[in-house]
CSV table of C-alpha atoms in Angstrom, one decimal:
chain,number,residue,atom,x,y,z
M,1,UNK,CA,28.1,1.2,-18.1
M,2,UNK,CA,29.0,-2.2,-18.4
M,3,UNK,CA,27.4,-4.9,-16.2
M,4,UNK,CA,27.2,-8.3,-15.3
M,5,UNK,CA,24.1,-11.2,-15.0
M,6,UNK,CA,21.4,-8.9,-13.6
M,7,UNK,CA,19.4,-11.8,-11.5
M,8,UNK,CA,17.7,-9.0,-8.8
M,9,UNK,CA,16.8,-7.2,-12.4
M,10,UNK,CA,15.5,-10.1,-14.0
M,11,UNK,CA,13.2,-11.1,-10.6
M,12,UNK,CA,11.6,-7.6,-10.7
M,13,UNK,CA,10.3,-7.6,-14.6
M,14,UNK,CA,9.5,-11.2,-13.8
M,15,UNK,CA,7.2,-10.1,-10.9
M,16,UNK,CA,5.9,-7.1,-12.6
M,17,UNK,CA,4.4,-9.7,-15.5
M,18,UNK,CA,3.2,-11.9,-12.6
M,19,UNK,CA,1.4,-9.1,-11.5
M,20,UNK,CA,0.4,-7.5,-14.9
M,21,UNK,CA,1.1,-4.2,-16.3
M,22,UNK,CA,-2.4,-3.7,-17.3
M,23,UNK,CA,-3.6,-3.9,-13.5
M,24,UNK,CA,-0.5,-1.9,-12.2
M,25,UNK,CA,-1.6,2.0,-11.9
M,26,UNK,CA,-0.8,4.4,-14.3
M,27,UNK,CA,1.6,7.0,-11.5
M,28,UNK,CA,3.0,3.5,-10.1
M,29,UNK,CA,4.6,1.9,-13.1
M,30,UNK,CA,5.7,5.4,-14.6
M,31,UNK,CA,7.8,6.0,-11.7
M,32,UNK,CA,9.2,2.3,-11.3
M,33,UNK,CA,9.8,2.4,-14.8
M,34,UNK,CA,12.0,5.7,-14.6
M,35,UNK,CA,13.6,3.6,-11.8
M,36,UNK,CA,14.7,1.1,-13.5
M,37,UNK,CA,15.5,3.7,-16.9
M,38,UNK,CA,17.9,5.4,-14.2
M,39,UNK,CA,19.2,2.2,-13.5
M,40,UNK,CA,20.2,0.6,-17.1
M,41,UNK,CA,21.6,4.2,-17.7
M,42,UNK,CA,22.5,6.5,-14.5
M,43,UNK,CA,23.2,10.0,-15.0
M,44,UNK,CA,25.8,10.2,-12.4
M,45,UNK,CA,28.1,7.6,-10.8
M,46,UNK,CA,27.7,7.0,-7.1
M,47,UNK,CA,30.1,9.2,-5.7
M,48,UNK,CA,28.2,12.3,-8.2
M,49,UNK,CA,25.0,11.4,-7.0
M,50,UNK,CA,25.0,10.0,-3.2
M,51,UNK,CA,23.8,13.4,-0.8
M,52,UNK,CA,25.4,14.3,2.3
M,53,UNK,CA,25.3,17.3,4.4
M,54,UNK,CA,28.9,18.0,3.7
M,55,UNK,CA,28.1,17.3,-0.6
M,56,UNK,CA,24.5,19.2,-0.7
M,57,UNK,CA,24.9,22.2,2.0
M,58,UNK,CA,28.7,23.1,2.0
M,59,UNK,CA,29.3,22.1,-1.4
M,60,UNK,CA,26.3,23.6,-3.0
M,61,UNK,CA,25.6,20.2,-5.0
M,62,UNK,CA,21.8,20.4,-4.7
M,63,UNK,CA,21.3,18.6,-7.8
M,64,UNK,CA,22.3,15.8,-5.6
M,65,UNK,CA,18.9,15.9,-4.0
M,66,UNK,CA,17.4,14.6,-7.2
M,67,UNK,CA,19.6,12.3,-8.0
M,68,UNK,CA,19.7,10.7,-4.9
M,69,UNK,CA,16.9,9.1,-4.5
M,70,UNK,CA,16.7,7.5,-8.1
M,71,UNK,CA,19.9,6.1,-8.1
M,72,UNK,CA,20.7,2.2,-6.9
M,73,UNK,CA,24.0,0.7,-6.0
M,74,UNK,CA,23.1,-2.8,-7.5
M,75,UNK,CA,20.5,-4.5,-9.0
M,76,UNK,CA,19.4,-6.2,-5.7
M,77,UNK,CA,19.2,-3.1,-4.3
M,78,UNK,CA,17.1,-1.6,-7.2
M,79,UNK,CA,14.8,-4.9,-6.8
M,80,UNK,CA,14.0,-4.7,-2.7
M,81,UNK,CA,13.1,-1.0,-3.1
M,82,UNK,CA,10.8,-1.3,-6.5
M,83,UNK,CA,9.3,-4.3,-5.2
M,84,UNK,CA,8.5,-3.0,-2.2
M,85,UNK,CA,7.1,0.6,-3.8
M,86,UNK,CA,5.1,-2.1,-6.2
M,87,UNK,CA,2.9,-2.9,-3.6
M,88,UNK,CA,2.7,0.1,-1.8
M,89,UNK,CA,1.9,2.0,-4.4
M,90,UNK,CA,-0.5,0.2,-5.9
M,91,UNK,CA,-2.5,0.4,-2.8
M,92,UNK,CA,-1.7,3.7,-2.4
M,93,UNK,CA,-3.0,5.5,-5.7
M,94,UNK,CA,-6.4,3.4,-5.8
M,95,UNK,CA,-7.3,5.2,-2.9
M,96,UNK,CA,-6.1,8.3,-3.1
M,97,UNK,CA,-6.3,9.0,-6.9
M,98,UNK,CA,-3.4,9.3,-9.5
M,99,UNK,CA,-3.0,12.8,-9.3
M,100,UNK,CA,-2.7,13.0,-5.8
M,101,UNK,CA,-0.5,9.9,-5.7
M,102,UNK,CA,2.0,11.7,-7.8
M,103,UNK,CA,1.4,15.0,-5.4
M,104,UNK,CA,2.3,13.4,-2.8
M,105,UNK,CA,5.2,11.5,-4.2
M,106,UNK,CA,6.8,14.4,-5.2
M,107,UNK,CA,6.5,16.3,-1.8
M,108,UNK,CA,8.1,13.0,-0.4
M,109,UNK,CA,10.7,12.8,-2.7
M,110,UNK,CA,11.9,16.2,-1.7
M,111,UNK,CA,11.1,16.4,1.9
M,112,UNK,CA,13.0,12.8,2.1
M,113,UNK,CA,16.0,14.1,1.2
M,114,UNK,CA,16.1,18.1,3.2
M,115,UNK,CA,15.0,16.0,6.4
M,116,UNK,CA,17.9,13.7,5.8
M,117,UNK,CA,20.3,16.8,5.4
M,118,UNK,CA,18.9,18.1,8.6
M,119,UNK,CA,19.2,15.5,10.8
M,120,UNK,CA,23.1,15.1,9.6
M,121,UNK,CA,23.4,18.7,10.6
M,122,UNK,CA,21.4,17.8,14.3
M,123,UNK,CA,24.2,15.2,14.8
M,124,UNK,CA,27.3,16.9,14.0
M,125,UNK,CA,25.4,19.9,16.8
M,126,UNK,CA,25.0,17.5,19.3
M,127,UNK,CA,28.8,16.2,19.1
M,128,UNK,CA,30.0,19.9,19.8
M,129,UNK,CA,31.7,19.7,22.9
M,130,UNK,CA,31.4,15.6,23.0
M,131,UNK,CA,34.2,14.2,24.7
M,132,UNK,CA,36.2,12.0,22.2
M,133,UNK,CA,36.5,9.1,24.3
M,134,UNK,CA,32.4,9.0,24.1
M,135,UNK,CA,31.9,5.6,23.0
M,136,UNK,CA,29.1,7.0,20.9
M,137,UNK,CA,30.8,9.6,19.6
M,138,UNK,CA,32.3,7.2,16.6
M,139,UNK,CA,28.5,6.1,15.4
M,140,UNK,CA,27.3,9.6,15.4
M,141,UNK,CA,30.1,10.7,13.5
M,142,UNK,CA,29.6,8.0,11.0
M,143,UNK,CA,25.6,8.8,10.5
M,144,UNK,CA,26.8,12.4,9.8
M,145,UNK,CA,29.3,12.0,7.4
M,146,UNK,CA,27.6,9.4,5.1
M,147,UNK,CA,26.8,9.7,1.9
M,148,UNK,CA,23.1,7.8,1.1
M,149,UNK,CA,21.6,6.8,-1.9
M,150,UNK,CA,18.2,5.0,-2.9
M,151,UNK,CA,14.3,5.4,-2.7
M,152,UNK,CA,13.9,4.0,0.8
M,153,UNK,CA,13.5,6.9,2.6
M,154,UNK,CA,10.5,8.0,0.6
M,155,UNK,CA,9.6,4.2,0.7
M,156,UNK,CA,9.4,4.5,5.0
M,157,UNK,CA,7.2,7.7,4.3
M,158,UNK,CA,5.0,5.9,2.3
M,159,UNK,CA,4.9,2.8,4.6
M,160,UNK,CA,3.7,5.1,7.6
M,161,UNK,CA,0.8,6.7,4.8
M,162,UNK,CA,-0.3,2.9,4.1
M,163,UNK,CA,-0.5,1.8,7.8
M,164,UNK,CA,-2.3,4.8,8.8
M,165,UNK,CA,-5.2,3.9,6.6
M,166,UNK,CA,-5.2,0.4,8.2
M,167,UNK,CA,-4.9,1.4,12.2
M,168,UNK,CA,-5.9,-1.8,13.1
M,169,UNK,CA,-3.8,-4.5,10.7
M,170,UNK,CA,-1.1,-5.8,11.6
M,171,UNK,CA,2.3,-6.3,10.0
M,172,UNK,CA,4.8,-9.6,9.6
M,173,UNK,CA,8.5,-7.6,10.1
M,174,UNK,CA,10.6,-10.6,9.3
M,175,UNK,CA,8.2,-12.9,10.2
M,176,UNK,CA,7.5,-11.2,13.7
M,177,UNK,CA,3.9,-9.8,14.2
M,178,UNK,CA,3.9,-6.2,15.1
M,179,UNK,CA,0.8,-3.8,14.7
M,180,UNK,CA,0.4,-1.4,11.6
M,181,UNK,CA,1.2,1.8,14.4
M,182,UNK,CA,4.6,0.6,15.2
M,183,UNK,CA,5.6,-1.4,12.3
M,184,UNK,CA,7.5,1.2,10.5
M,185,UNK,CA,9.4,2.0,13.6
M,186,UNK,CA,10.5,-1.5,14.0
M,187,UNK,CA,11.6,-1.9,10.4
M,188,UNK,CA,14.0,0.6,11.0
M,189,UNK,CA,15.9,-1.4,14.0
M,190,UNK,CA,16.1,-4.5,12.3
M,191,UNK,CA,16.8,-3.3,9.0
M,192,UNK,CA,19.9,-1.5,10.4
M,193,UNK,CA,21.0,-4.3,12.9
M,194,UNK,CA,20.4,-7.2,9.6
M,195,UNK,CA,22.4,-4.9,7.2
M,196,UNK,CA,24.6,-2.2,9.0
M,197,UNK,CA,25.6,-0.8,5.8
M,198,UNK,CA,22.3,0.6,4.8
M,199,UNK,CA,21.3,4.0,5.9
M,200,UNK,CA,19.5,4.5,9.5
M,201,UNK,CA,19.7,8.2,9.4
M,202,UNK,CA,17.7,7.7,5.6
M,203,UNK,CA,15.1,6.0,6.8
M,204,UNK,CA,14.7,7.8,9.6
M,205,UNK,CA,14.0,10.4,7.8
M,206,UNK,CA,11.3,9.1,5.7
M,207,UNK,CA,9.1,7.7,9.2
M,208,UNK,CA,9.1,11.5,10.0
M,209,UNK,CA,8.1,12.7,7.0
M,210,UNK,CA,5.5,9.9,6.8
M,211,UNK,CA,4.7,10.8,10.3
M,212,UNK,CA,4.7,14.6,9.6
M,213,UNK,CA,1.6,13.6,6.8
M,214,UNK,CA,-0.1,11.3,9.0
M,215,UNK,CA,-0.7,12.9,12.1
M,216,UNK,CA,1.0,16.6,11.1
M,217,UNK,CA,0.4,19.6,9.4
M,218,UNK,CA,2.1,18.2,6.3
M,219,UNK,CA,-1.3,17.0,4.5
M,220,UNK,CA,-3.3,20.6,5.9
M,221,UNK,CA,-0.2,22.2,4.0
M,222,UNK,CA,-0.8,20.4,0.9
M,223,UNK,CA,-4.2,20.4,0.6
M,224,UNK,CA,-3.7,24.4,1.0
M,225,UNK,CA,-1.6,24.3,-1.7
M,226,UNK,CA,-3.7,22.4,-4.0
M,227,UNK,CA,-6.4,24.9,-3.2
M,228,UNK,CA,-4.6,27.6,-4.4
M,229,UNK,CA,-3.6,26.6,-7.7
M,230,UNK,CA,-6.6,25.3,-9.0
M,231,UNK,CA,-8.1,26.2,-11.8
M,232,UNK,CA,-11.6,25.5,-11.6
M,233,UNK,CA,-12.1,28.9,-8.8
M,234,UNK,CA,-14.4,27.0,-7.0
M,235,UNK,CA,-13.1,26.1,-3.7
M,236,UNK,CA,-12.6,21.9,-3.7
M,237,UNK,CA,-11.0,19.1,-1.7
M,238,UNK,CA,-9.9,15.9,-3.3
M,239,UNK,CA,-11.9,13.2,-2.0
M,240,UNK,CA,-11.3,9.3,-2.5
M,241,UNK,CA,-13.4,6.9,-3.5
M,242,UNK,CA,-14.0,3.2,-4.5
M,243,UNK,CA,-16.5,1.8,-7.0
M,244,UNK,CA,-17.2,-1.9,-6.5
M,245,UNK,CA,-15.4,-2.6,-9.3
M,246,UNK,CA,-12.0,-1.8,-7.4
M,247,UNK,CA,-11.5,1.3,-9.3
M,248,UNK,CA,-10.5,4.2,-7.4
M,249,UNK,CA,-10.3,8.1,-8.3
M,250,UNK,CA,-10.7,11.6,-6.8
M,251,UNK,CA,-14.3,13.2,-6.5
M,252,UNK,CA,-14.3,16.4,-5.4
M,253,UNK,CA,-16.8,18.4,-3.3
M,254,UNK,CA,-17.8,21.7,-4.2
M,255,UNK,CA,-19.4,24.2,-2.2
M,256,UNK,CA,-22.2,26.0,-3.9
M,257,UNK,CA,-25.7,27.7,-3.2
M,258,UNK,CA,-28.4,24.7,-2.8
M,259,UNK,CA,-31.0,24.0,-5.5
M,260,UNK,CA,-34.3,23.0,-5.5
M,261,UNK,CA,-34.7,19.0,-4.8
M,262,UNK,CA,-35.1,16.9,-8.2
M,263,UNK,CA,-36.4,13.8,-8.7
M,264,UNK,CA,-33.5,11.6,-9.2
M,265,UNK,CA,-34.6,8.0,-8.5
M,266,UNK,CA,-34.2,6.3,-11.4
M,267,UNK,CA,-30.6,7.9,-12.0
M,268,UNK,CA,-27.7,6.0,-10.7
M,269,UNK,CA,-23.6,6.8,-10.8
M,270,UNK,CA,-21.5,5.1,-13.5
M,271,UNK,CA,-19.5,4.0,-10.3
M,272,UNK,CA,-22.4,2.4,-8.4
M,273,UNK,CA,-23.4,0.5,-12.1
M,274,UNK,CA,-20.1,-0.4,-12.7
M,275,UNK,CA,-20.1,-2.8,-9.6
M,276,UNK,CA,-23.0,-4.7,-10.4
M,277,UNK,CA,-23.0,-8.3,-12.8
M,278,UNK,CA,-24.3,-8.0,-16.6
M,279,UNK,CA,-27.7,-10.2,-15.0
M,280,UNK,CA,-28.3,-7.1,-11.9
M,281,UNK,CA,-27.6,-4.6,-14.6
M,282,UNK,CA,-30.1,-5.8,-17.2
M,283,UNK,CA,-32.7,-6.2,-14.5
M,284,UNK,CA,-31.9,-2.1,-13.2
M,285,UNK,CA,-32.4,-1.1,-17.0
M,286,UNK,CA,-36.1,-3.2,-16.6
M,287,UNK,CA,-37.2,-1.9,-13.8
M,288,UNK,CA,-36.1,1.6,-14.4
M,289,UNK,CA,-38.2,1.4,-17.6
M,290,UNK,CA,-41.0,0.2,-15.5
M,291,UNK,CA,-41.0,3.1,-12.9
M,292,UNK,CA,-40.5,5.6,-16.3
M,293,UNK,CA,-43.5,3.7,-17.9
M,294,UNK,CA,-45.8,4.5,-15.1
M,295,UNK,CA,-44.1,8.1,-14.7
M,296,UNK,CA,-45.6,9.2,-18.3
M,297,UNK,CA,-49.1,7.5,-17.4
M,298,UNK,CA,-49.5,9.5,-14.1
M,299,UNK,CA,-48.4,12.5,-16.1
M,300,UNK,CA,-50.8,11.5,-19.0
M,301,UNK,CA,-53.9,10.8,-16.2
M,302,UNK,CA,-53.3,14.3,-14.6
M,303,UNK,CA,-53.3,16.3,-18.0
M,304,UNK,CA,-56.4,14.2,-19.2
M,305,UNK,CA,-58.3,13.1,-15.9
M,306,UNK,CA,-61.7,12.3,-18.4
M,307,UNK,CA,-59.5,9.8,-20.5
M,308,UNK,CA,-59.3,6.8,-17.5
Protein backbone atom coordinates (compact mmCIF):
# COMPACT_ATOMS: atom_id res chain seq x y z
CA UNK A 1 0.00 0.00 0.00
CA UNK A 2 1.63 2.95 -1.03
CA UNK A 3 1.83 6.14 1.14
CA UNK A 4 2.92 9.40 1.57
CA UNK A 5 5.24 11.51 4.42
CA UNK A 6 3.82 9.82 7.48
CA UNK A 7 4.39 13.01 10.07
CA UNK A 8 1.40 11.59 12.78
CA UNK A 9 3.64 8.19 12.33
CA UNK A 10 6.86 9.72 12.77
CA UNK A 11 5.45 11.87 16.16
CA UNK A 12 4.31 8.57 17.73
CA UNK A 13 7.78 6.42 17.52
CA UNK A 14 9.28 9.79 18.35
CA UNK A 15 7.22 9.91 21.68
CA UNK A 16 7.50 6.27 22.30
CA UNK A 17 11.60 6.85 22.53
CA UNK A 18 10.88 9.97 24.61
CA UNK A 19 9.20 7.75 26.83
CA UNK A 20 11.38 4.67 26.56
CA UNK A 21 10.58 1.26 25.49
CA UNK A 22 12.32 -0.22 28.32
CA UNK A 23 9.85 1.52 30.92
CA UNK A 24 6.76 1.01 28.60
CA UNK A 25 4.91 -2.44 29.83
CA UNK A 26 5.27 -5.46 28.29
CA UNK A 27 0.95 -5.97 27.25
CA UNK A 28 1.18 -2.10 26.36
CA UNK A 29 3.76 -1.86 23.66
CA UNK A 30 2.80 -5.52 22.19
CA UNK A 31 -0.51 -4.21 21.46
CA UNK A 32 0.61 -0.63 20.11
CA UNK A 33 3.06 -2.33 18.28
CA UNK A 34 0.45 -4.73 16.46
CA UNK A 35 -1.27 -1.31 15.90
CA UNK A 36 1.04 0.23 14.17
CA UNK A 37 2.11 -3.51 12.21
CA UNK A 38 -1.78 -3.32 11.07
CA UNK A 39 -1.14 -0.04 10.05
CA UNK A 40 2.21 -0.23 7.66
CA UNK A 41 0.39 -3.45 6.34
CA UNK A 42 -3.58 -3.70 6.80
CA UNK A 43 -5.25 -6.88 6.08
CA UNK A 44 -8.31 -5.27 4.65
CA UNK A 45 -9.00 -1.93 3.03
CA UNK A 46 -11.53 0.26 4.82
CA UNK A 47 -14.57 -0.55 3.21
CA UNK A 48 -13.49 -4.68 4.07
CA UNK A 49 -12.86 -3.85 7.50
CA UNK A 50 -15.21 -0.87 8.88
CA UNK A 51 -18.40 -2.78 11.06
CA UNK A 52 -21.86 -1.86 10.78
CA UNK A 53 -25.03 -3.45 11.77
CA UNK A 54 -26.03 -3.78 8.20
CA UNK A 55 -21.96 -5.38 7.26
CA UNK A 56 -21.67 -7.65 10.59
CA UNK A 57 -25.41 -8.89 11.39
CA UNK A 58 -27.16 -9.01 7.95
CA UNK A 59 -24.27 -9.74 6.09
CA UNK A 60 -22.70 -12.30 8.27
CA UNK A 61 -19.12 -10.42 7.97
CA UNK A 62 -18.18 -11.09 11.65
CA UNK A 63 -14.64 -11.11 10.83
CA UNK A 64 -15.31 -7.42 10.66
CA UNK A 65 -15.49 -7.30 14.45
CA UNK A 66 -11.73 -7.99 14.53
CA UNK A 67 -10.71 -5.97 12.11
CA UNK A 68 -12.33 -3.10 13.15
CA UNK A 69 -10.92 -1.95 15.89
CA UNK A 70 -7.21 -2.42 14.59
CA UNK A 71 -7.65 -0.67 11.56
CA UNK A 72 -6.80 3.41 11.17
CA UNK A 73 -7.88 5.63 8.38
CA UNK A 74 -4.66 7.77 8.48
CA UNK A 75 -1.67 8.13 10.22
CA UNK A 76 -3.08 11.04 12.51
CA UNK A 77 -5.73 8.98 13.30
CA UNK A 78 -3.42 5.90 14.22
CA UNK A 79 -1.23 8.61 16.33
CA UNK A 80 -4.32 10.25 18.64
CA UNK A 81 -5.59 6.77 19.43
CA UNK A 82 -1.93 5.02 20.26
CA UNK A 83 -0.92 7.99 22.05
CA UNK A 84 -3.70 8.15 23.96
CA UNK A 85 -3.82 4.09 24.86
CA UNK A 86 0.17 4.98 25.64
CA UNK A 87 -0.77 6.59 28.62
CA UNK A 88 -3.62 4.84 29.64
CA UNK A 89 -2.28 1.78 29.47
CA UNK A 90 0.72 2.20 31.08
CA UNK A 91 -1.15 3.21 34.02
CA UNK A 92 -3.42 0.65 33.64
CA UNK A 93 -1.32 -2.69 33.63
CA UNK A 94 0.97 -1.42 36.64
CA UNK A 95 -1.90 -1.73 38.65
CA UNK A 96 -3.70 -4.37 37.58
CA UNK A 97 -1.02 -6.73 36.38
CA UNK A 98 -0.09 -7.84 32.72
CA UNK A 99 -2.15 -10.74 32.60
CA UNK A 100 -5.15 -9.07 33.62
CA UNK A 101 -4.43 -6.04 31.52
CA UNK A 102 -4.53 -8.23 28.52
CA UNK A 103 -7.92 -10.01 30.06
CA UNK A 104 -9.39 -7.21 30.18
CA UNK A 105 -8.37 -5.72 26.83
CA UNK A 106 -9.54 -8.52 25.13
CA UNK A 107 -13.17 -8.59 26.74
CA UNK A 108 -13.14 -4.76 25.69
CA UNK A 109 -12.08 -5.26 22.43
CA UNK A 110 -15.01 -7.54 21.81
CA UNK A 111 -17.68 -6.15 23.88
CA UNK A 112 -16.66 -2.66 22.05
CA UNK A 113 -17.66 -3.71 19.02
CA UNK A 114 -21.29 -6.21 19.78
CA UNK A 115 -22.37 -2.96 21.95
CA UNK A 116 -21.74 -0.86 19.02
CA UNK A 117 -23.81 -3.26 16.73
CA UNK A 118 -26.55 -3.08 19.30
CA UNK A 119 -27.05 0.26 19.68
CA UNK A 120 -27.21 0.63 15.63
CA UNK A 121 -29.97 -1.92 15.87
CA UNK A 122 -31.75 0.30 19.11
CA UNK A 123 -31.77 3.26 16.56
CA UNK A 124 -33.08 1.85 13.47
CA UNK A 125 -36.17 0.39 16.38
CA UNK A 126 -36.76 3.59 17.63
CA UNK A 127 -37.31 5.18 13.98
CA UNK A 128 -40.03 2.54 13.32
CA UNK A 129 -43.08 4.46 12.89
CA UNK A 130 -40.95 8.02 13.02
CA UNK A 131 -42.54 10.46 11.02
CA UNK A 132 -40.17 11.49 8.14
CA UNK A 133 -40.46 15.07 8.53
CA UNK A 134 -38.78 14.41 12.22
CA UNK A 135 -36.01 16.64 12.17
CA UNK A 136 -34.12 14.01 14.04
CA UNK A 137 -34.99 11.39 12.04
CA UNK A 138 -31.96 12.26 9.49
CA UNK A 139 -29.13 12.10 12.49
CA UNK A 140 -30.48 8.81 13.71
CA UNK A 141 -30.47 7.38 10.48
CA UNK A 142 -27.02 8.46 9.93
CA UNK A 143 -25.62 6.91 13.45
CA UNK A 144 -27.25 3.68 12.23
CA UNK A 145 -26.00 3.22 8.98
CA UNK A 146 -22.37 4.14 9.56
CA UNK A 147 -19.73 2.17 9.11
CA UNK A 148 -16.83 2.79 12.12
CA UNK A 149 -13.38 2.01 12.38
CA UNK A 150 -10.50 2.52 15.09
CA UNK A 151 -9.55 1.66 18.76
CA UNK A 152 -11.49 4.45 20.37
CA UNK A 153 -14.24 2.77 21.59
CA UNK A 154 -12.17 0.33 23.66
CA UNK A 155 -9.99 3.58 24.36
CA UNK A 156 -13.54 5.41 26.15
CA UNK A 157 -13.88 1.90 28.10
CA UNK A 158 -10.53 2.12 29.30
CA UNK A 159 -10.81 5.94 30.13
CA UNK A 160 -13.90 5.15 32.42
CA UNK A 161 -11.53 2.01 34.11
CA UNK A 162 -8.60 4.77 34.76
CA UNK A 163 -10.90 7.47 36.28
CA UNK A 164 -12.61 5.02 38.46
CA UNK A 165 -9.43 4.35 40.30
CA UNK A 166 -9.00 8.11 40.70
CA UNK A 167 -12.71 9.20 42.00
CA UNK A 168 -11.46 12.28 43.15
CA UNK A 169 -8.90 13.73 40.17
CA UNK A 170 -9.85 15.70 37.98
CA UNK A 171 -9.56 15.93 34.18
CA UNK A 172 -8.44 18.97 31.64
CA UNK A 173 -11.11 18.14 28.48
CA UNK A 174 -9.63 20.61 26.07
CA UNK A 175 -8.32 22.67 28.57
CA UNK A 176 -11.74 22.77 30.55
CA UNK A 177 -11.68 21.20 34.18
CA UNK A 178 -14.17 18.61 34.64
CA UNK A 179 -14.02 15.86 37.50
CA UNK A 180 -12.67 12.20 36.80
CA UNK A 181 -16.73 10.85 37.19
CA UNK A 182 -17.98 12.84 34.28
CA UNK A 183 -14.97 13.34 32.22
CA UNK A 184 -15.56 10.55 29.90
CA UNK A 185 -19.03 11.64 29.35
CA UNK A 186 -18.02 15.05 28.29
CA UNK A 187 -15.25 13.85 25.92
CA UNK A 188 -17.84 12.35 23.97
CA UNK A 189 -19.87 15.77 23.27
CA UNK A 190 -17.02 17.74 22.42
CA UNK A 191 -15.26 15.18 20.53
CA UNK A 192 -18.30 14.82 18.22
CA UNK A 193 -19.26 18.58 18.04
CA UNK A 194 -15.01 19.38 17.30
CA UNK A 195 -14.93 16.62 14.54
CA UNK A 196 -18.53 15.48 13.34
CA UNK A 197 -17.01 12.90 11.22
CA UNK A 198 -15.81 10.70 13.97
CA UNK A 199 -18.07 8.09 15.44
CA UNK A 200 -20.52 9.17 18.51
CA UNK A 201 -22.42 5.88 18.41
CA UNK A 202 -18.44 4.19 18.87
CA UNK A 203 -17.70 5.87 21.61
CA UNK A 204 -20.66 5.63 23.11
CA UNK A 205 -20.31 2.36 23.16
CA UNK A 206 -17.07 2.09 24.87
CA UNK A 207 -18.33 4.52 28.19
CA UNK A 208 -20.95 1.67 28.57
CA UNK A 209 -18.78 -0.94 28.41
CA UNK A 210 -16.34 0.93 30.70
CA UNK A 211 -19.29 1.71 32.82
CA UNK A 212 -20.69 -1.90 32.71
CA UNK A 213 -16.82 -2.87 34.43
CA UNK A 214 -16.82 -0.14 36.77
CA UNK A 215 -19.94 -0.06 38.49
CA UNK A 216 -21.64 -3.48 36.70
CA UNK A 217 -21.50 -6.95 36.74
CA UNK A 218 -18.97 -7.01 33.93
CA UNK A 219 -15.75 -7.40 36.36
CA UNK A 220 -18.03 -10.08 38.86
CA UNK A 221 -18.37 -11.87 35.34
CA UNK A 222 -14.84 -11.96 34.67
CA UNK A 223 -13.45 -12.65 37.78
CA UNK A 224 -15.94 -15.77 37.53
CA UNK A 225 -14.52 -16.70 34.65
CA UNK A 226 -10.96 -16.50 35.59
CA UNK A 227 -11.94 -18.67 38.49
CA UNK A 228 -13.00 -21.25 36.51
CA UNK A 229 -10.24 -21.92 34.28
CA UNK A 230 -7.50 -21.84 36.50
CA UNK A 231 -5.23 -24.20 36.94
CA UNK A 232 -3.89 -24.12 40.18
CA UNK A 233 -7.55 -25.77 41.84
CA UNK A 234 -7.22 -23.62 44.54
CA UNK A 235 -9.89 -21.01 44.53
CA UNK A 236 -7.96 -17.37 43.95
CA UNK A 237 -8.60 -13.74 43.11
CA UNK A 238 -6.09 -11.60 41.34
CA UNK A 239 -5.06 -8.91 43.60
CA UNK A 240 -2.87 -5.68 42.67
CA UNK A 241 -0.17 -4.42 44.17
CA UNK A 242 2.67 -1.87 44.22
CA UNK A 243 6.29 -2.24 45.49
CA UNK A 244 8.01 1.07 46.13
CA UNK A 245 9.96 0.62 43.45
CA UNK A 246 6.87 1.37 41.04
CA UNK A 247 6.57 -2.14 40.03
CA UNK A 248 3.29 -3.52 39.92
CA UNK A 249 1.95 -7.35 39.48
CA UNK A 250 -0.91 -9.69 40.58
CA UNK A 251 -0.75 -11.48 44.09
CA UNK A 252 -3.19 -13.71 44.64
CA UNK A 253 -5.01 -14.83 47.82
CA UNK A 254 -5.63 -18.29 48.50
CA UNK A 255 -7.90 -19.68 50.89
CA UNK A 256 -6.57 -22.53 52.94
CA UNK A 257 -6.77 -24.19 56.45
CA UNK A 258 -4.58 -21.88 59.03
CA UNK A 259 -1.23 -22.97 60.36
CA UNK A 260 0.48 -22.62 63.40
CA UNK A 261 2.01 -18.95 63.85
CA UNK A 262 5.94 -18.86 62.87
CA UNK A 263 8.31 -16.58 63.74
CA UNK A 264 8.89 -14.48 60.74
CA UNK A 265 10.56 -11.18 61.89
CA UNK A 266 13.51 -11.13 60.40
CA UNK A 267 12.00 -12.15 56.93
CA UNK A 268 10.91 -9.44 54.63
CA UNK A 269 9.11 -9.54 50.83
CA UNK A 270 11.39 -9.02 47.77
CA UNK A 271 8.75 -6.26 47.13
CA UNK A 272 9.10 -4.37 50.48
CA UNK A 273 13.33 -4.74 49.91
CA UNK A 274 13.10 -3.68 46.63
CA UNK A 275 11.85 -0.10 47.71
CA UNK A 276 14.43 0.63 49.96
CA UNK A 277 18.18 2.65 48.99
CA UNK A 278 21.43 0.28 48.72
CA UNK A 279 22.50 2.38 52.34
CA UNK A 280 18.74 1.16 54.20
CA UNK A 281 19.29 -2.22 52.63
CA UNK A 282 22.82 -2.79 53.91
CA UNK A 283 21.83 -1.54 57.36
CA UNK A 284 18.41 -4.36 57.25
CA UNK A 285 21.11 -7.12 56.30
CA UNK A 286 23.10 -5.74 59.85
CA UNK A 287 20.56 -5.69 61.95
CA UNK A 288 18.93 -8.78 60.85
CA UNK A 289 22.31 -10.46 61.53
CA UNK A 290 22.15 -8.93 64.88
CA UNK A 291 18.70 -10.13 65.94
CA UNK A 292 19.88 -13.86 64.37
CA UNK A 293 23.19 -13.53 66.46
CA UNK A 294 21.35 -13.14 69.67
CA UNK A 295 18.68 -15.81 68.40
CA UNK A 296 21.49 -18.72 68.46
CA UNK A 297 22.82 -17.43 72.00
CA UNK A 298 19.27 -17.61 73.62
CA UNK A 299 18.97 -20.97 72.03
CA UNK A 300 22.59 -21.86 73.14
CA UNK A 301 21.83 -20.48 77.01
CA UNK A 302 18.59 -22.56 77.19
CA UNK A 303 20.26 -25.96 76.00
CA UNK A 304 23.36 -25.19 78.33
CA UNK A 305 21.93 -22.99 81.30
CA UNK A 306 25.47 -23.98 83.41
CA UNK A 307 27.62 -22.54 80.52
CA UNK A 308 26.70 -18.48 81.37
Amino acid sequence: MQRGFQAGLLLLLVQLFQEGPGNIPAITLAVLGFNVYLYVFPPAPPLKACMSLDQVYRNKEWRRLFLSPLHHIDDWHLYFNMASFLWKGMRLERRLGGPWFLYLLSVFFLLTGLVYLLLQALMIKLMEGTDSSDPLLEYVQAFSRECAVGFSGVLFALKIVNNHFNPGGVTYVMNIRVSNQFASWVELVLIYLIAPGTSLVAHLAGVLVGQLYTVGPLKTIMEACADMISSDGVTSRQRSYYSFSGYSGTRREYFEEPRPAEDHTSDYSESYISGLTEEEQIELAIRNSLKHREQTRRRETEHHPGDS
